[in-house]
C-alpha positions in Angstrom: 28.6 -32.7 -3.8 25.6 -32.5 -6.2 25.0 -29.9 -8.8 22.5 -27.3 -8.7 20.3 -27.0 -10.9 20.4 -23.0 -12.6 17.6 -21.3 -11.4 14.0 -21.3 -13.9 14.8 -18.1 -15.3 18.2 -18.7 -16.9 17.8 -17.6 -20.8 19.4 -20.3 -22.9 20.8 -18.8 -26.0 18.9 -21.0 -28.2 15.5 -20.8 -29.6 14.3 -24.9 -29.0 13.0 -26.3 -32.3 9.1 -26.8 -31.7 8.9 -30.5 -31.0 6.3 -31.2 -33.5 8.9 -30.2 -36.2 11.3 -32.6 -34.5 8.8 -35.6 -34.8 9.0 -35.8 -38.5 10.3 -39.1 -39.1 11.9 -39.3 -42.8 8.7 -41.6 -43.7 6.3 -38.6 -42.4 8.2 -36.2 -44.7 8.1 -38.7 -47.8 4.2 -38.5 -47.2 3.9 -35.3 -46.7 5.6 -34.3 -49.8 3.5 -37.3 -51.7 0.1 -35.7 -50.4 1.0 -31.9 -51.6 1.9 -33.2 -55.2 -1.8 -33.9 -55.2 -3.0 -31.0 -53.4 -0.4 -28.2 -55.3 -2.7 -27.6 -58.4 -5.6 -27.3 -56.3 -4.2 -24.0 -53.5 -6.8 -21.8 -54.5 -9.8 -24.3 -54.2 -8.3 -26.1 -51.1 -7.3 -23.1 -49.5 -10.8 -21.1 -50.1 -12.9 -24.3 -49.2 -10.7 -24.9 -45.9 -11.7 -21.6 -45.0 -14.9 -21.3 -45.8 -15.2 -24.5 -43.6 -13.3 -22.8 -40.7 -15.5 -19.8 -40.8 -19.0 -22.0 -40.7 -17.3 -24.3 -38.0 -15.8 -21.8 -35.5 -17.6 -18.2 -36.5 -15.4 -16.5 -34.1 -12.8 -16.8 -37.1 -14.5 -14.0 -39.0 -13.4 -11.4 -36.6 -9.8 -11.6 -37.8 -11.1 -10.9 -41.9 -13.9 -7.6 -41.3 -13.1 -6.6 -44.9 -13.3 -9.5 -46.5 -16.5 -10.6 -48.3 -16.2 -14.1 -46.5 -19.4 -15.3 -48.9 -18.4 -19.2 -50.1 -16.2 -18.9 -54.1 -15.4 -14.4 -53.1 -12.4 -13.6 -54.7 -11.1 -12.5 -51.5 -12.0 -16.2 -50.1 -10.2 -17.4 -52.7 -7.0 -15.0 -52.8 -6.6 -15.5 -49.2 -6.9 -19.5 -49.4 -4.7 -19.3 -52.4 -2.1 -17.6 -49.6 -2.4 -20.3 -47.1 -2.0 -22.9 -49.2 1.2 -21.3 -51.3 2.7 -20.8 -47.8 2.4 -24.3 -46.7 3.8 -25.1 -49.9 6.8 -23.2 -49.0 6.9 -25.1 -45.6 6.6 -28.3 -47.6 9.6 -27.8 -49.4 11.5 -26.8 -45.9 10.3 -29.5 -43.5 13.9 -29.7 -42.3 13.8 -25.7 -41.3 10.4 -24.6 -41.0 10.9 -21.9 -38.8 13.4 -19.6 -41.2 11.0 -20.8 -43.9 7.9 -19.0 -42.0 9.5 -16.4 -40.0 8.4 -13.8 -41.8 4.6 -15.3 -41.8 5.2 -16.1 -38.3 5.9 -12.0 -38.1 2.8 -10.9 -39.5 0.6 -12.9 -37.8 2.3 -12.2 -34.6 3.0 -8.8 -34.8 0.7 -6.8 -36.9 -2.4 -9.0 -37.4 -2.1 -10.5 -34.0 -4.1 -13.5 -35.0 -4.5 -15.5 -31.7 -2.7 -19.1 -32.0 -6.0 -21.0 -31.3 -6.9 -20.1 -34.7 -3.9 -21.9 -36.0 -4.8 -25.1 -34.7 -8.5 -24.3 -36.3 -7.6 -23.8 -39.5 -5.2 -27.0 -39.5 -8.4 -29.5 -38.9 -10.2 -27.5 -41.8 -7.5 -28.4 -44.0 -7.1 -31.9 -42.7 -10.8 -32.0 -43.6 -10.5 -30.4 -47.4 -7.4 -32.9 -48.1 -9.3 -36.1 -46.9 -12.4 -35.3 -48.8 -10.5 -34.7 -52.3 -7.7 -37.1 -51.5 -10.2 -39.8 -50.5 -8.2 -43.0 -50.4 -5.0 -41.7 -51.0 -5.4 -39.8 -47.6 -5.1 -43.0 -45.5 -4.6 -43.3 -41.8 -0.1 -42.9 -42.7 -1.1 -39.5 -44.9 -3.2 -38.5 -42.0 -0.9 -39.1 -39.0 1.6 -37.0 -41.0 0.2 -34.3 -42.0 -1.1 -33.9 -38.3 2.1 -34.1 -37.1 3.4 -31.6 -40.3 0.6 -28.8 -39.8 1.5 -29.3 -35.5 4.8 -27.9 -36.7 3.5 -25.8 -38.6 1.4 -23.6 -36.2 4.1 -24.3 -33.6 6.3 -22.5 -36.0 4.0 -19.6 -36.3 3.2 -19.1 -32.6 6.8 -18.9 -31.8 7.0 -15.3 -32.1 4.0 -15.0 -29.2 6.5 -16.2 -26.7 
């Protein structure tokens, strides 16, 4: 007699870890961890210029900041980059439970700014972008791979709430 299988709309009583976040291999994290020592000094420039790059690349982005002066170097620009960076920071020091770690960004975006998750995805390639131009060699193909995989968990993490 063969099993059935319980029917697709069974709740599980687990939230699954987003796969990305499961993909970290303990060489990805070592990297990871490597590349932010180099980029921690630098949140507020990184974080403005990442933006600033997101806004010119995918202008659909400004809709989500209609009080900001989004000119390049605004202190706004660079308060909210300074933001984005710190809270990958925190997500740096939690690889290994990144979803506490941004739950309550994962929240805000989710529930009160409803910031659609495409623009997650967006603003991850801008900041691949800042980190390979000031990394330069140091960001090699390894870095790159890893932080892909790293900011993957990342917005996975902060789209969870959208299910």
């Amino acid at each position: 007699m063969s099993k059935q299988a319980p029917p697709p709309h069974t709740a599980t009583s687990h939230q699954p870890t987003p796969p990305a976040a499961t993909m970290l291999t303990a060489e990805d994290k070592k990297l990871i961890q490597q590349a932010w020592e180099k980029a921690a000094s630098h949140q507020e420039e990184f974080g403005a210029e990442a933006l600033i790059r997101m806004f010119t690349a995918y202008p659909q982005t400004k809709t989500y900041f209609p009080h900001f002066d989004l000119s390049p170097g605004s202190d706004q620009i660079r308060g909210h980059g300074k933001k984005v960076l710190g809270a990958l920071g925190n997500a740096v020091k939690n690889l290994d439970n990144l979803s506490q770690a941004m739950s309550e960004l994962s929240n805000l975006h989710a529930y009160n700014l409803r910031v659609d998750p495409v623009n997650f995805k967006l603003l991850s390639q801008c900041i691949q972008v800042v980190l390979a131009v000031h990394m330069g060699k140091d960001y090699t193909p390894e870095v790159h791979a890893a932080f892909d995989k790293f900011l993957s968990a990342v917005s996975a993490v902060l789209a969870e709430k959208y299910r």
